[in-house]
C-alpha cells in the first residue's frame, strides 16, 4: 500500500511540474509588439477579416481593418500607429479581402512560423545607439530589432507577412488566399457591386495604367512575386580619403530593409535595391548620402519629402521596367556581385554593379549628399 501511495505522489508531482512548465511556456510566449496591414497603393484593397490566433486560439487583432493604404510593405505604419501592448505569439492567421481592380474576394487561413516569429521578437537591436542600453518599456529590459508584424494584401490572393522594426524589415512568409464568393451585402452593406466597380473606373480611383489593365484584363497578378527574387551581392561604399562610414541602410523592392553598422559588409542574398542611404564623417563633419534607383524626382520626394509627392506617382508602378531591375537580371546566378558606390571629393556619387568582367553603370538614379 505504501508503495502505491509513493507512486501516486510521484505521478502527481510530475503532473504538477509538467503543468507548471507548460504554463510557464505559455507565459513566455507573451510579447510586446504592434500589428499593421497595407497594400500596393496602385491596386486598392478592402479587408473584412484580418486576425491572428495564438496556439491556444486567443484572438490577436491585426490593426488597420478596412480600406488599405500603401506603399507596399509599409501601409499600416504611416496611418495606423497602435500602442505596443502585451500579446501572445501568433500561430495562425485568417484573412478575407476584396480586390477592387479585379472585382474579386479572397479568403484564407494560414499557419504562421511561430518559432521564427519568436526568434525575431527576441532579437536584440544592433544599432550601437541602443544595443547596450536598457529599455524600461521592454519586458526583458533590452531594445529589440523587430517590434511589429505587418501584413500586405494584393492581386491574385497574394498575402505577405513581414517582421518590422525601426531600421529593419524581413519577409516572414508569403501565402496565397483562394477566391471566395461571400454575399456582397455581408461585406459592403451600403453599396451596390455594379455601382462600386463603375465608380472606380470613372472617378480617377486608378492610375491610367491600372485602368487600362482592368479594361484589357492584363492585371499583373504575379508582379510582387517577381520582386522576391534574390541575388548574391554586397554594397561597397568608397568614400574620400580619411572618411569613416557610420552605417548604411538598404531598402529593396520586396519591402525589406537592412541596416549595417560595421564596415565588414558581408555578401548575402538580397533582393533588388530601390533606396540606399548612408551616414559618414570626414574631418569632424557628418554627412548623409541618399540614392534612389529611379529618375523620377517624385520617387525621391515620396521617400524624403512626403508633402511634395503625388499619391498617384510615388513609386514605380512596375519595377521590372526600371534600370536597376534590368541590371540585376543581367547577373550570373552562381556568382556574387558588388554594388560599388563611389563618393567623390565634391560629394558626387557614382554607382555601378560589378561581377567578374561585367561592369554595369546606372544612369537613371537620383543621388544627393547633405552635411548634417
PDB file of N, CA, C and O in Angstrom, residues 52 57 62 77 82 151 212 215 268-269 303 316 355:
ATOM      1  N   UNK A  52      -4.934  37.378 -36.239  1.00  0.00           N
ATOM      2  CA  UNK A  52      -4.054  36.287 -35.826  1.00  0.00           C
ATOM      3  C   UNK A  52      -4.741  35.509 -34.704  1.00  0.00           C
ATOM      4  O   UNK A  52      -5.602  36.040 -33.999  1.00  0.00           O
ATOM      5  N   UNK A  57      -5.677  29.511 -29.310  1.00  0.00           N
ATOM      6  CA  UNK A  57      -6.844  30.055 -30.024  1.00  0.00           C
ATOM      7  C   UNK A  57      -7.333  31.400 -29.489  1.00  0.00           C
ATOM      8  O   UNK A  57      -8.509  31.744 -29.639  1.00  0.00           O
ATOM      9  N   UNK A  62      -5.316  42.223 -36.035  1.00  0.00           N
ATOM     10  CA  UNK A  62      -4.368  42.909 -36.911  1.00  0.00           C
ATOM     11  C   UNK A  62      -4.955  44.281 -37.200  1.00  0.00           C
ATOM     12  O   UNK A  62      -6.008  44.392 -37.832  1.00  0.00           O
ATOM     13  N   UNK A  77       2.063  51.510 -41.243  1.00  0.00           N
ATOM     14  CA  UNK A  77       2.917  52.277 -40.334  1.00  0.00           C
ATOM     15  C   UNK A  77       2.575  53.758 -40.348  1.00  0.00           C
ATOM     16  O   UNK A  77       2.534  54.421 -39.314  1.00  0.00           O
ATOM     17  N   UNK A  82      -0.660  52.045 -33.618  1.00  0.00           N
ATOM     18  CA  UNK A  82      -1.266  51.485 -32.424  1.00  0.00           C
ATOM     19  C   UNK A  82      -0.246  51.383 -31.300  1.00  0.00           C
ATOM     20  O   UNK A  82       0.954  51.398 -31.527  1.00  0.00           O
ATOM     21  N   UNK A 151       1.233  42.994 -42.433  1.00  0.00           N
ATOM     22  CA  UNK A 151       0.616  42.113 -43.426  1.00  0.00           C
ATOM     23  C   UNK A 151       0.258  42.930 -44.664  1.00  0.00           C
ATOM     24  O   UNK A 151      -0.285  44.031 -44.559  1.00  0.00           O
ATOM     25  N   UNK A 212      -6.234  50.897 -67.608  1.00  0.00           N
ATOM     26  CA  UNK A 212      -6.086  50.178 -68.879  1.00  0.00           C
ATOM     27  C   UNK A 212      -5.933  48.675 -68.636  1.00  0.00           C
ATOM     28  O   UNK A 212      -6.472  47.846 -69.383  1.00  0.00           O
ATOM     29  N   UNK A 215      -9.406  47.256 -67.958  1.00  0.00           N
ATOM     30  CA  UNK A 215     -10.249  47.189 -69.148  1.00  0.00           C
ATOM     31  C   UNK A 215      -9.759  46.139 -70.153  1.00  0.00           C
ATOM     32  O   UNK A 215     -10.557  45.544 -70.881  1.00  0.00           O
ATOM     33  N   UNK A 268      25.614  38.456 -49.234  1.00  0.00           N
ATOM     34  CA  UNK A 268      24.484  37.603 -48.892  1.00  0.00           C
ATOM     35  C   UNK A 268      23.385  37.795 -49.933  1.00  0.00           C
ATOM     36  O   UNK A 268      23.465  38.677 -50.778  1.00  0.00           O
ATOM     37  N   UNK A 269      22.374  36.942 -49.866  1.00  0.00           N
ATOM     38  CA  UNK A 269      21.255  37.024 -50.796  1.00  0.00           C
ATOM     39  C   UNK A 269      20.376  38.219 -50.445  1.00  0.00           C
ATOM     40  O   UNK A 269      19.881  38.321 -49.320  1.00  0.00           O
ATOM     41  N   UNK A 303       9.864  59.519 -50.633  1.00  0.00           N
ATOM     42  CA  UNK A 303      10.633  58.963 -49.526  1.00  0.00           C
ATOM     43  C   UNK A 303      11.047  60.035 -48.533  1.00  0.00           C
ATOM     44  O   UNK A 303      10.907  59.873 -47.321  1.00  0.00           O
ATOM     45  N   UNK A 316       7.688  53.557 -58.612  1.00  0.00           N
ATOM     46  CA  UNK A 316       7.493  52.883 -59.901  1.00  0.00           C
ATOM     47  C   UNK A 316       6.327  51.894 -59.806  1.00  0.00           C
ATOM     48  O   UNK A 316       6.250  51.118 -58.863  1.00  0.00           O
ATOM     49  N   UNK A 355      30.447  42.391 -61.539  1.00  0.00           N
ATOM     50  CA  UNK A 355      30.508  40.939 -61.372  1.00  0.00           C
ATOM     51  C   UNK A 355      31.492  40.397 -62.414  1.00  0.00           C
ATOM     52  O   UNK A 355      31.231  40.465 -63.612  1.00  0.00           O
TER      53      UNK A 355
END
